[in-house]
Amino acid sequence: MSLIFIIFAAMKLKLKEGFRGERKIVLPPQVVEMEEQDPLMQGLHITDIGFYPRASHHYCQRREPISAHVLIYCVDGRGWYRIGDEAELHVGRDQYFILPAGRPHVYGSDDAEPWTIYWLHFKGSQADVYADGAAAPSDVRPSLQSRISDRGQLFEEIFSTMEYGFGRENLRYASTMLHHYLGTMRYLQQFRLADIRRPNSENDVVAAAIHYMRENLEHRLTLSDLSRFTGYSPSYFSNIFKHQTGHSPLNYFSMMKVQRVCQLLDQTDMRLNQICFKVGIDDSYYLSRLFSKQMGMSPTEYRQRQGGRGKVDG
């Protein structure tokens, strides 16, 4: 094997972007300048934002520091990163880290378990408050008492708001949501301690399990995952769940995924192969069959009846 071929193959295995189902927005410099001069947004604003699903061979190295902090939230799979000359760190599912502005860094996806990540670049006079002390991987796994809303949906709301345009009102709304988004991560313990409710009945356990499903719509949960979360055996948990809802846990989870698909078909122009990654289903054909079985029509027919935007297939 020639040296040229080996070098070419190595280059191909390092991808900065171009992943199936990826979505990203890079704000033009004049828009970022408007954010920096706005009295509301100058405290905290986004310069780049995106979603990379199962990003095999993802790799990014910045030898020249950038002026923005970089948040990477791993919702599935694994990855690694290094800041300056420090030791390499590893990140897994339901963990995040923030690369500090002004320092060289490099990061990439794990070869065996490529990560799925939300990522964004943020700046502002208050940005350091969120970035300080967040360079190490931090857990954001939901607990039984967690009252934190689904970060995937919150991220999608921020993304969709910016996708509609770079008007001042859109950008201001995205800025205020970013405070909440970062706050649910940096002050996770405070959010959980603020919830004085504790599950002390079967109703509470089922409600907590449904909340856990909602926070994990982008994952593939098993009955063992759900029962382990509640602390009950799979059989006992299934019985109390079906008694309360009329559905098995996994069937209920599937219905929640289809409900989320409906929201994305209504509110975005995402295609079905992109939506798949938002609900933890790899196969768009399987998702289409599941959707048709529950809704009585295909995703394309649903979008047309709802007056949605764009094509579904592809």
PDB file of C-alpha atoms in Angstrom:
ATOM      1  CA  MET A   1       0.000   0.000   0.000  1.00  0.00           C
ATOM      2  CA  SER A   2       1.493   3.322  -1.047  1.00  0.00           C
ATOM      3  CA  LEU A   3       2.232   6.117   1.404  1.00  0.00           C
ATOM      4  CA  ILE A   4      -0.009   8.481  -0.604  1.00  0.00           C
ATOM      5  CA  PHE A   5      -2.966   6.115  -0.237  1.00  0.00           C
ATOM      6  CA  ILE A   6      -2.387   5.782   3.522  1.00  0.00           C
ATOM      7  CA  ILE A   7      -2.269   9.573   3.936  1.00  0.00           C
ATOM      8  CA  PHE A   8      -5.406   9.998   1.829  1.00  0.00           C
ATOM      9  CA  ALA A   9      -7.267   7.343   3.838  1.00  0.00           C
ATOM     10  CA  ALA A  10      -6.274   9.014   7.113  1.00  0.00           C
ATOM     11  CA  MET A  11      -7.519  12.368   5.822  1.00  0.00           C
ATOM     12  CA  LYS A  12     -10.853  10.813   4.865  1.00  0.00           C
ATOM     13  CA  LEU A  13     -11.293   9.432   8.367  1.00  0.00           C
ATOM     14  CA  LYS A  14     -11.200  12.904   9.930  1.00  0.00           C
ATOM     15  CA  LEU A  15     -14.406  14.753   9.180  1.00  0.00           C
ATOM     16  CA  LYS A  16     -15.176  18.206  10.498  1.00  0.00           C
ATOM     17  CA  GLU A  17     -18.696  18.215   9.073  1.00  0.00           C
ATOM     18  CA  GLY A  18     -20.927  16.548   6.485  1.00  0.00           C
ATOM     19  CA  PHE A  19     -22.733  13.996   8.650  1.00  0.00           C
ATOM     20  CA  ARG A  20     -25.988  12.360   7.663  1.00  0.00           C
ATOM     21  CA  GLY A  21     -28.815  14.265   9.343  1.00  0.00           C
ATOM     22  CA  GLU A  22     -26.619  17.146  10.531  1.00  0.00           C
ATOM     23  CA  ARG A  23     -28.067  20.626  11.035  1.00  0.00           C
ATOM     24  CA  LYS A  24     -26.147  23.796  11.718  1.00  0.00           C
ATOM     25  CA  ILE A  25     -26.359  27.576  11.557  1.00  0.00           C
ATOM     26  CA  VAL A  26     -23.371  29.912  11.344  1.00  0.00           C
ATOM     27  CA  LEU A  27     -24.278  33.555  11.965  1.00  0.00           C
ATOM     28  CA  PRO A  28     -22.787  36.125   9.559  1.00  0.00           C
ATOM     29  CA  PRO A  29     -20.275  38.573  11.125  1.00  0.00           C
ATOM     30  CA  GLN A  30     -22.669  41.520  10.754  1.00  0.00           C
ATOM     31  CA  VAL A  31     -25.332  39.631  12.736  1.00  0.00           C
ATOM     32  CA  VAL A  32     -22.863  38.787  15.506  1.00  0.00           C
ATOM     33  CA  GLU A  33     -21.885  42.463  15.589  1.00  0.00           C
ATOM     34  CA  MET A  34     -25.558  43.385  16.033  1.00  0.00           C
ATOM     35  CA  GLU A  35     -25.783  40.936  18.956  1.00  0.00           C
ATOM     36  CA  GLU A  36     -22.698  42.444  20.570  1.00  0.00           C
ATOM     37  CA  GLN A  37     -24.182  45.950  20.403  1.00  0.00           C
ATOM     38  CA  ASP A  38     -27.675  45.035  21.604  1.00  0.00           C
ATOM     39  CA  PRO A  39     -28.261  45.853  25.320  1.00  0.00           C
ATOM     40  CA  LEU A  40     -30.024  42.516  25.916  1.00  0.00           C
ATOM     41  CA  MET A  41     -27.906  40.181  23.804  1.00  0.00           C
ATOM     42  CA  GLN A  42     -24.479  41.601  24.584  1.00  0.00           C
ATOM     43  CA  GLY A  43     -24.527  39.659  27.844  1.00  0.00           C
ATOM     44  CA  LEU A  44     -24.953  36.259  26.150  1.00  0.00           C
ATOM     45  CA  HIS A  45     -25.441  35.329  22.512  1.00  0.00           C
ATOM     46  CA  ILE A  46     -24.850  32.508  20.026  1.00  0.00           C
ATOM     47  CA  THR A  47     -22.484  32.701  17.056  1.00  0.00           C
ATOM     48  CA  ASP A  48     -22.780  29.100  15.768  1.00  0.00           C
ATOM     49  CA  ILE A  49     -25.138  26.236  16.615  1.00  0.00           C
ATOM     50  CA  GLY A  50     -25.664  22.711  15.360  1.00  0.00           C
ATOM     51  CA  PHE A  51     -26.587  19.061  15.803  1.00  0.00           C
ATOM     52  CA  TYR A  52     -24.399  16.160  14.599  1.00  0.00           C
ATOM     53  CA  PRO A  53     -26.037  12.704  14.839  1.00  0.00           C
ATOM     54  CA  ARG A  54     -23.814   9.619  15.133  1.00  0.00           C
ATOM     55  CA  ALA A  55     -20.895  11.607  13.812  1.00  0.00           C
ATOM     56  CA  SER A  56     -18.432   8.900  12.789  1.00  0.00           C
ATOM     57  CA  HIS A  57     -14.846  10.153  12.390  1.00  0.00           C
ATOM     58  CA  HIS A  58     -15.817  13.628  13.604  1.00  0.00           C
ATOM     59  CA  TYR A  59     -12.637  15.583  14.297  1.00  0.00           C
ATOM     60  CA  CYS A  60     -11.889  19.263  14.872  1.00  0.00           C
ATOM     61  CA  GLN A  61      -8.610  20.922  15.792  1.00  0.00           C
ATOM     62  CA  ARG A  62      -8.213  24.651  16.409  1.00  0.00           C
ATOM     63  CA  ARG A  63      -4.562  25.575  16.851  1.00  0.00           C
ATOM     64  CA  GLU A  64      -5.507  29.239  16.697  1.00  0.00           C
ATOM     65  CA  PRO A  65      -7.856  30.076  19.619  1.00  0.00           C
ATOM     66  CA  ILE A  66     -11.315  31.466  18.898  1.00  0.00           C
ATOM     67  CA  SER A  67     -13.074  34.194  20.867  1.00  0.00           C
ATOM     68  CA  ALA A  68     -16.182  32.125  21.687  1.00  0.00           C
ATOM     69  CA  HIS A  69     -16.761  29.390  24.256  1.00  0.00           C
ATOM     70  CA  VAL A  70     -17.757  26.032  22.736  1.00  0.00           C
ATOM     71  CA  LEU A  71     -20.423  23.874  24.425  1.00  0.00           C
ATOM     72  CA  ILE A  72     -20.614  20.236  23.389  1.00  0.00           C
ATOM     73  CA  TYR A  73     -23.417  18.131  24.860  1.00  0.00           C
ATOM     74  CA  CYS A  74     -23.115  14.403  24.133  1.00  0.00           C
ATOM     75  CA  VAL A  75     -26.545  12.769  24.090  1.00  0.00           C
ATOM     76  CA  ASP A  76     -25.351   9.386  22.847  1.00  0.00           C
ATOM     77  CA  GLY A  77     -22.117   7.571  22.082  1.00  0.00           C
ATOM     78  CA  ARG A  78     -18.701   8.739  23.220  1.00  0.00           C
ATOM     79  CA  GLY A  79     -15.981  11.213  22.338  1.00  0.00           C
ATOM     80  CA  TRP A  80     -12.781  12.848  23.540  1.00  0.00           C
ATOM     81  CA  TYR A  81     -11.150  16.279  23.702  1.00  0.00           C
ATOM     82  CA  ARG A  82      -8.024  18.095  24.778  1.00  0.00           C
ATOM     83  CA  ILE A  83      -7.516  21.730  25.778  1.00  0.00           C
ATOM     84  CA  GLY A  84      -4.076  23.148  25.039  1.00  0.00           C
ATOM     85  CA  ASP A  85      -1.364  20.852  26.386  1.00  0.00           C
ATOM     86  CA  GLU A  86      -3.573  19.326  29.078  1.00  0.00           C
ATOM     87  CA  ALA A  87      -4.398  15.628  29.319  1.00  0.00           C
ATOM     88  CA  GLU A  88      -6.985  14.134  26.996  1.00  0.00           C
ATOM     89  CA  LEU A  89     -10.465  13.820  28.518  1.00  0.00           C
ATOM     90  CA  HIS A  90     -13.341  11.545  27.552  1.00  0.00           C
ATOM     91  CA  VAL A  91     -17.080  12.240  27.446  1.00  0.00           C
ATOM     92  CA  GLY A  92     -20.053   9.879  27.226  1.00  0.00           C
ATOM     93  CA  ARG A  93     -23.809   9.857  26.987  1.00  0.00           C
ATOM     94  CA  ASP A  94     -25.618  12.583  28.946  1.00  0.00           C
ATOM     95  CA  GLN A  95     -22.429  14.507  29.604  1.00  0.00           C
ATOM     96  CA  TYR A  96     -21.288  17.935  28.455  1.00  0.00           C
ATOM     97  CA  PHE A  97     -18.226  20.138  28.556  1.00  0.00           C
ATOM     98  CA  ILE A  98     -17.387  23.720  27.612  1.00  0.00           C
ATOM     99  CA  LEU A  99     -14.154  24.544  25.799  1.00  0.00           C
ATOM    100  CA  PRO A 100     -12.967  27.938  27.065  1.00  0.00           C
ATOM    101  CA  ALA A 101     -12.526  30.835  24.679  1.00  0.00           C
ATOM    102  CA  GLY A 102      -8.993  31.901  23.853  1.00  0.00           C
ATOM    103  CA  ARG A 103      -7.364  28.469  24.159  1.00  0.00           C
ATOM    104  CA  PRO A 104      -6.382  25.956  21.454  1.00  0.00           C
ATOM    105  CA  HIS A 105      -8.300  22.705  21.529  1.00  0.00           C
ATOM    106  CA  VAL A 106      -8.977  19.497  19.650  1.00  0.00           C
ATOM    107  CA  TYR A 107     -11.870  17.047  19.913  1.00  0.00           C
ATOM    108  CA  GLY A 108     -13.356  14.079  18.124  1.00  0.00           C
ATOM    109  CA  SER A 109     -15.813  11.228  18.118  1.00  0.00           C
ATOM    110  CA  ASP A 110     -15.027   7.776  19.482  1.00  0.00           C
ATOM    111  CA  ASP A 111     -14.249   5.256  16.731  1.00  0.00           C
ATOM    112  CA  ALA A 112     -16.305   2.417  18.204  1.00  0.00           C
ATOM    113  CA  GLU A 113     -19.221   4.472  19.591  1.00  0.00           C
ATOM    114  CA  PRO A 114     -19.471   7.726  17.594  1.00  0.00           C
ATOM    115  CA  TRP A 115     -21.133  10.485  19.503  1.00  0.00           C
ATOM    116  CA  THR A 116     -24.357  12.358  18.826  1.00  0.00           C
ATOM    117  CA  ILE A 117     -23.903  15.938  19.947  1.00  0.00           C
ATOM    118  CA  TYR A 118     -25.604  19.262  20.315  1.00  0.00           C
ATOM    119  CA  TRP A 119     -23.057  22.027  20.050  1.00  0.00           C
ATOM    120  CA  LEU A 120     -22.963  25.795  20.102  1.00  0.00           C
ATOM    121  CA  HIS A 121     -20.523  28.681  20.290  1.00  0.00           C
ATOM    122  CA  PHE A 122     -21.454  31.479  22.658  1.00  0.00           C
ATOM    123  CA  LYS A 123     -20.013  34.842  23.669  1.00  0.00           C
ATOM    124  CA  GLY A 124     -20.932  37.885  25.719  1.00  0.00           C
ATOM    125  CA  SER A 125     -20.055  39.763  28.887  1.00  0.00           C
ATOM    126  CA  GLN A 126     -21.794  37.062  30.978  1.00  0.00           C
ATOM    127  CA  ALA A 127     -20.515  34.066  29.017  1.00  0.00           C
ATOM    128  CA  ASP A 128     -17.589  33.446  31.376  1.00  0.00           C
ATOM    129  CA  VAL A 129     -20.035  32.873  34.248  1.00  0.00           C
ATOM    130  CA  TYR A 130     -21.394  29.777  32.478  1.00  0.00           C
ATOM    131  CA  ALA A 131     -18.041  28.607  31.087  1.00  0.00           C
ATOM    132  CA  ASP A 132     -15.946  28.942  34.238  1.00  0.00           C
ATOM    133  CA  GLY A 133     -15.220  25.550  35.763  1.00  0.00           C
ATOM    134  CA  ALA A 134     -17.019  23.593  33.018  1.00  0.00           C
ATOM    135  CA  ALA A 135     -14.008  22.296  31.109  1.00  0.00           C
ATOM    136  CA  ALA A 136     -14.249  18.842  32.726  1.00  0.00           C
ATOM    137  CA  PRO A 137     -17.030  16.440  31.653  1.00  0.00           C
ATOM    138  CA  SER A 138     -20.193  16.932  33.724  1.00  0.00           C
ATOM    139  CA  ASP A 139     -23.180  14.609  34.077  1.00  0.00           C
ATOM    140  CA  VAL A 140     -26.678  15.786  33.215  1.00  0.00           C
ATOM    141  CA  ARG A 141     -28.391  12.439  33.601  1.00  0.00           C
ATOM    142  CA  PRO A 142     -31.957  12.890  34.835  1.00  0.00           C
ATOM    143  CA  SER A 143     -32.903  11.510  38.234  1.00  0.00           C
ATOM    144  CA  LEU A 144     -36.230  10.214  39.484  1.00  0.00           C
ATOM    145  CA  GLN A 145     -36.883  13.615  41.065  1.00  0.00           C
ATOM    146  CA  SER A 146     -35.699  15.624  38.053  1.00  0.00           C
ATOM    147  CA  ARG A 147     -38.035  18.386  36.942  1.00  0.00           C
ATOM    148  CA  ILE A 148     -35.777  19.692  34.180  1.00  0.00           C
ATOM    149  CA  SER A 149     -37.461  19.943  30.795  1.00  0.00           C
ATOM    150  CA  ASP A 150     -36.130  18.008  27.825  1.00  0.00           C
ATOM    151  CA  ARG A 151     -32.934  19.737  26.737  1.00  0.00           C
ATOM    152  CA  GLY A 152     -33.365  18.327  23.236  1.00  0.00           C
ATOM    153  CA  GLN A 153     -36.639  20.165  22.817  1.00  0.00           C
ATOM    154  CA  LEU A 154     -35.194  23.345  24.333  1.00  0.00           C
ATOM    155  CA  PHE A 155     -32.202  23.177  22.002  1.00  0.00           C
ATOM    156  CA  GLU A 156     -34.538  22.583  19.061  1.00  0.00           C
ATOM    157  CA  GLU A 157     -36.565  25.641  20.051  1.00  0.00           C
ATOM    158  CA  ILE A 158     -33.422  27.774  20.102  1.00  0.00           C
ATOM    159  CA  PHE A 159     -32.327  26.350  16.761  1.00  0.00           C
ATOM    160  CA  SER A 160     -35.738  26.782  15.124  1.00  0.00           C
ATOM    161  CA  THR A 161     -36.003  30.373  16.363  1.00  0.00           C
ATOM    162  CA  MET A 162     -32.708  31.238  14.692  1.00  0.00           C
ATOM    163  CA  GLU A 163     -33.632  29.220  11.616  1.00  0.00           C
ATOM    164  CA  TYR A 164     -36.634  31.498  11.052  1.00  0.00           C
ATOM    165  CA  GLY A 165     -34.300  34.448  10.562  1.00  0.00           C
ATOM    166  CA  PHE A 166     -31.804  36.781  12.157  1.00  0.00           C
ATOM    167  CA  GLY A 167     -34.254  39.506  13.105  1.00  0.00           C
ATOM    168  CA  ARG A 168     -33.575  41.272  16.393  1.00  0.00           C
ATOM    169  CA  GLU A 169     -36.611  39.740  18.140  1.00  0.00           C
ATOM    170  CA  ASN A 170     -35.658  36.212  17.097  1.00  0.00           C
ATOM    171  CA  LEU A 171     -32.098  36.685  18.292  1.00  0.00           C
ATOM    172  CA  ARG A 172     -33.202  38.213  21.592  1.00  0.00           C
ATOM    173  CA  TYR A 173     -35.519  35.301  22.244  1.00  0.00           C
ATOM    174  CA  ALA A 174     -32.730  32.823  21.435  1.00  0.00           C
ATOM    175  CA  SER A 175     -30.450  34.711  23.841  1.00  0.00           C
ATOM    176  CA  THR A 176     -32.920  34.470  26.723  1.00  0.00           C
ATOM    177  CA  MET A 177     -33.493  30.766  26.053  1.00  0.00           C
ATOM    178  CA  LEU A 178     -29.737  30.232  26.024  1.00  0.00           C
ATOM    179  CA  HIS A 179     -29.551  31.507  29.616  1.00  0.00           C
ATOM    180  CA  HIS A 180     -32.086  28.851  30.636  1.00  0.00           C
ATOM    181  CA  TYR A 181     -30.421  26.140  28.569  1.00  0.00           C
ATOM    182  CA  LEU A 182     -27.003  26.751  30.094  1.00  0.00           C
ATOM    183  CA  GLY A 183     -28.526  27.229  33.548  1.00  0.00           C
ATOM    184  CA  THR A 184     -30.161  23.788  33.551  1.00  0.00           C
ATOM    185  CA  MET A 185     -26.690  22.334  33.015  1.00  0.00           C
ATOM    186  CA  ARG A 186     -24.459  24.508  35.195  1.00  0.00           C
ATOM    187  CA  TYR A 187     -26.903  24.643  38.130  1.00  0.00           C
ATOM    188  CA  LEU A 188     -28.371  21.163  37.808  1.00  0.00           C
ATOM    189  CA  GLN A 189     -28.269  20.394  41.528  1.00  0.00           C
ATOM    190  CA  GLN A 190     -30.081  23.635  42.391  1.00  0.00           C
ATOM    191  CA  PHE A 191     -32.865  22.792  39.938  1.00  0.00           C
ATOM    192  CA  ARG A 192     -33.293  19.369  41.476  1.00  0.00           C
ATOM    193  CA  LEU A 193     -33.204  20.594  45.060  1.00  0.00           C
ATOM    194  CA  ALA A 194     -35.844  23.198  44.215  1.00  0.00           C
ATOM    195  CA  ASP A 195     -38.303  20.397  43.434  1.00  0.00           C
ATOM    196  CA  ILE A 196     -39.712  19.462  46.853  1.00  0.00           C
ATOM    197  CA  ARG A 197     -41.977  16.767  45.419  1.00  0.00           C
ATOM    198  CA  ARG A 198     -40.886  13.181  45.891  1.00  0.00           C
ATOM    199  CA  PRO A 199     -42.512  10.113  44.332  1.00  0.00           C
ATOM    200  CA  ASN A 200     -44.338   8.348  47.138  1.00  0.00           C
ATOM    201  CA  SER A 201     -47.066   6.529  45.246  1.00  0.00           C
ATOM    202  CA  GLU A 202     -47.578   4.511  42.090  1.00  0.00           C
ATOM    203  CA  ASN A 203     -48.925   7.640  40.378  1.00  0.00           C
ATOM    204  CA  ASP A 204     -45.687   9.477  41.174  1.00  0.00           C
ATOM    205  CA  VAL A 205     -43.566   6.611  39.867  1.00  0.00           C
ATOM    206  CA  VAL A 206     -45.468   6.498  36.576  1.00  0.00           C
ATOM    207  CA  ALA A 207     -45.295  10.292  36.246  1.00  0.00           C
ATOM    208  CA  ALA A 208     -41.552  10.196  36.901  1.00  0.00           C
ATOM    209  CA  ALA A 209     -41.098   7.410  34.328  1.00  0.00           C
ATOM    210  CA  ILE A 210     -43.016   9.401  31.706  1.00  0.00           C
ATOM    211  CA  HIS A 211     -40.878  12.440  32.467  1.00  0.00           C
ATOM    212  CA  TYR A 212     -37.773  10.281  32.047  1.00  0.00           C
ATOM    213  CA  MET A 213     -39.085   9.065  28.680  1.00  0.00           C
ATOM    214  CA  ARG A 214     -39.658  12.648  27.601  1.00  0.00           C
ATOM    215  CA  GLU A 215     -36.084  13.571  28.500  1.00  0.00           C
ATOM    216  CA  ASN A 216     -34.786  10.588  26.519  1.00  0.00           C
ATOM    217  CA  LEU A 217     -36.829  10.693  23.315  1.00  0.00           C
ATOM    218  CA  GLU A 218     -33.607  10.721  21.319  1.00  0.00           C
ATOM    219  CA  HIS A 219     -32.439   7.484  22.931  1.00  0.00           C
ATOM    220  CA  ARG A 220     -33.417   3.836  22.583  1.00  0.00           C
ATOM    221  CA  LEU A 221     -34.669   2.919  26.049  1.00  0.00           C
ATOM    222  CA  THR A 222     -35.409  -0.669  27.049  1.00  0.00           C
ATOM    223  CA  LEU A 223     -37.784  -1.934  29.710  1.00  0.00           C
ATOM    224  CA  SER A 224     -34.718  -2.654  31.844  1.00  0.00           C
ATOM    225  CA  ASP A 225     -33.601   0.977  31.499  1.00  0.00           C
ATOM    226  CA  LEU A 226     -36.996   2.255  32.629  1.00  0.00           C
ATOM    227  CA  SER A 227     -37.424  -0.170  35.520  1.00  0.00           C
ATOM    228  CA  ARG A 228     -33.863   0.485  36.703  1.00  0.00           C
ATOM    229  CA  PHE A 229     -34.608   4.214  36.739  1.00  0.00           C
ATOM    230  CA  THR A 230     -37.676   3.734  38.957  1.00  0.00           C
ATOM    231  CA  GLY A 231     -36.014   1.154  41.200  1.00  0.00           C
ATOM    232  CA  TYR A 232     -38.665  -1.527  40.605  1.00  0.00           C
ATOM    233  CA  SER A 233     -38.476  -4.904  38.890  1.00  0.00           C
ATOM    234  CA  PRO A 234     -39.447  -4.905  35.174  1.00  0.00           C
ATOM    235  CA  SER A 235     -42.574  -6.973  35.811  1.00  0.00           C
ATOM    236  CA  TYR A 236     -43.847  -4.842  38.717  1.00  0.00           C
ATOM    237  CA  PHE A 237     -43.076  -1.598  36.934  1.00  0.00           C
ATOM    238  CA  SER A 238     -44.855  -2.810  33.773  1.00  0.00           C
ATOM    239  CA  ASN A 239     -47.934  -3.773  35.762  1.00  0.00           C
ATOM    240  CA  ILE A 240     -48.313  -0.439  37.572  1.00  0.00           C
ATOM    241  CA  PHE A 241     -47.541   1.504  34.401  1.00  0.00           C
ATOM    242  CA  LYS A 242     -50.158  -0.325  32.336  1.00  0.00           C
ATOM    243  CA  HIS A 243     -52.673  -0.030  35.177  1.00  0.00           C
ATOM    244  CA  GLN A 244     -52.235   3.760  35.223  1.00  0.00           C
ATOM    245  CA  THR A 245     -51.956   4.456  31.486  1.00  0.00           C
ATOM    246  CA  GLY A 246     -53.569   1.535  29.698  1.00  0.00           C
ATOM    247  CA  HIS A 247     -50.373   0.960  27.714  1.00  0.00           C
ATOM    248  CA  SER A 248     -47.158  -0.953  28.197  1.00  0.00           C
ATOM    249  CA  PRO A 249     -44.129   1.269  28.926  1.00  0.00           C
ATOM    250  CA  LEU A 250     -42.462   0.683  25.562  1.00  0.00           C
ATOM    251  CA  ASN A 251     -45.699   1.198  23.619  1.00  0.00           C
ATOM    252  CA  TYR A 252     -46.247   4.453  25.488  1.00  0.00           C
ATOM    253  CA  PHE A 253     -42.659   5.483  24.676  1.00  0.00           C
ATOM    254  CA  SER A 254     -43.298   4.774  20.981  1.00  0.00           C
ATOM    255  CA  MET A 255     -46.417   6.951  21.076  1.00  0.00           C
ATOM    256  CA  MET A 256     -44.393   9.774  22.611  1.00  0.00           C
ATOM    257  CA  LYS A 257     -41.851   9.457  19.811  1.00  0.00           C
ATOM    258  CA  VAL A 258     -44.597   9.687  17.184  1.00  0.00           C
ATOM    259  CA  GLN A 259     -46.036  12.718  18.982  1.00  0.00           C
ATOM    260  CA  ARG A 260     -42.607  14.340  18.769  1.00  0.00           C
ATOM    261  CA  VAL A 261     -42.446  13.483  15.057  1.00  0.00           C
ATOM    262  CA  CYS A 262     -45.776  15.273  14.590  1.00  0.00           C
ATOM    263  CA  GLN A 263     -44.368  18.376  16.293  1.00  0.00           C
ATOM    264  CA  LEU A 264     -41.298  18.376  14.063  1.00  0.00           C
ATOM    265  CA  LEU A 265     -43.399  17.871  10.934  1.00  0.00           C
ATOM    266  CA  ASP A 266     -45.612  20.780  12.004  1.00  0.00           C
ATOM    267  CA  GLN A 267     -42.951  23.192  13.176  1.00  0.00           C
ATOM    268  CA  THR A 268     -39.899  22.524  10.991  1.00  0.00           C
ATOM    269  CA  ASP A 269     -38.989  21.623   7.429  1.00  0.00           C
ATOM    270  CA  MET A 270     -36.829  18.707   8.568  1.00  0.00           C
ATOM    271  CA  ARG A 271     -36.961  15.589   6.403  1.00  0.00           C
ATOM    272  CA  LEU A 272     -37.759  12.185   7.845  1.00  0.00           C
ATOM    273  CA  ASN A 273     -34.150  10.987   7.798  1.00  0.00           C
ATOM    274  CA  GLN A 274     -33.272  14.019   9.945  1.00  0.00           C
ATOM    275  CA  ILE A 275     -36.258  13.534  12.245  1.00  0.00           C
ATOM    276  CA  CYS A 276     -35.146   9.931  12.846  1.00  0.00           C
ATOM    277  CA  PHE A 277     -32.162  11.133  14.832  1.00  0.00           C
ATOM    278  CA  LYS A 278     -34.373  13.385  16.963  1.00  0.00           C
ATOM    279  CA  VAL A 279     -36.423  10.404  18.183  1.00  0.00           C
ATOM    280  CA  GLY A 280     -33.732   7.730  18.468  1.00  0.00           C
ATOM    281  CA  ILE A 281     -34.786   5.631  15.468  1.00  0.00           C
ATOM    282  CA  ASP A 282     -32.147   4.725  12.865  1.00  0.00           C
ATOM    283  CA  ASP A 283     -34.401   3.514  10.056  1.00  0.00           C
ATOM    284  CA  SER A 284     -36.632   6.084   8.329  1.00  0.00           C
ATOM    285  CA  TYR A 285     -38.722   3.285   6.781  1.00  0.00           C
ATOM    286  CA  TYR A 286     -39.414   1.799  10.192  1.00  0.00           C
ATOM    287  CA  LEU A 287     -40.326   5.231  11.527  1.00  0.00           C
ATOM    288  CA  SER A 288     -42.673   5.792   8.602  1.00  0.00           C
ATOM    289  CA  ARG A 289     -44.412   2.458   9.285  1.00  0.00           C
ATOM    290  CA  LEU A 290     -44.670   3.207  12.996  1.00  0.00           C
ATOM    291  CA  PHE A 291     -46.089   6.652  12.258  1.00  0.00           C
ATOM    292  CA  SER A 292     -48.636   5.280   9.769  1.00  0.00           C
ATOM    293  CA  LYS A 293     -49.743   2.588  12.202  1.00  0.00           C
ATOM    294  CA  GLN A 294     -50.418   5.100  14.987  1.00  0.00           C
ATOM    295  CA  MET A 295     -51.652   8.083  12.987  1.00  0.00           C
ATOM    296  CA  GLY A 296     -53.488   6.297  10.162  1.00  0.00           C
ATOM    297  CA  MET A 297     -51.535   8.189   7.503  1.00  0.00           C
ATOM    298  CA  SER A 298     -47.965   8.567   6.307  1.00  0.00           C
ATOM    299  CA  PRO A 299     -45.701  11.392   7.486  1.00  0.00           C
ATOM    300  CA  THR A 300     -46.015  13.008   4.049  1.00  0.00           C
ATOM    301  CA  GLU A 301     -49.820  12.939   4.212  1.00  0.00           C
ATOM    302  CA  TYR A 302     -49.731  14.342   7.749  1.00  0.00           C
ATOM    303  CA  ARG A 303     -47.512  17.274   6.753  1.00  0.00           C
ATOM    304  CA  GLN A 304     -49.718  18.028   3.748  1.00  0.00           C
ATOM    305  CA  ARG A 305     -52.906  17.974   5.842  1.00  0.00           C
ATOM    306  CA  GLN A 306     -51.344  20.216   8.465  1.00  0.00           C
ATOM    307  CA  GLY A 307     -50.069  22.658   5.895  1.00  0.00           C
ATOM    308  CA  GLY A 308     -46.471  21.913   6.892  1.00  0.00           C
ATOM    309  CA  ARG A 309     -43.379  23.026   5.055  1.00  0.00           C
ATOM    310  CA  GLY A 310     -41.047  21.106   2.781  1.00  0.00           C
ATOM    311  CA  LYS A 311     -40.670  17.494   1.679  1.00  0.00           C
ATOM    312  CA  VAL A 312     -40.647  14.613   4.106  1.00  0.00           C
ATOM    313  CA  ASP A 313     -38.715  11.979   2.183  1.00  0.00           C
ATOM    314  CA  GLY A 314     -35.027  12.095   1.399  1.00  0.00           C
TER     315      GLY A 314
END
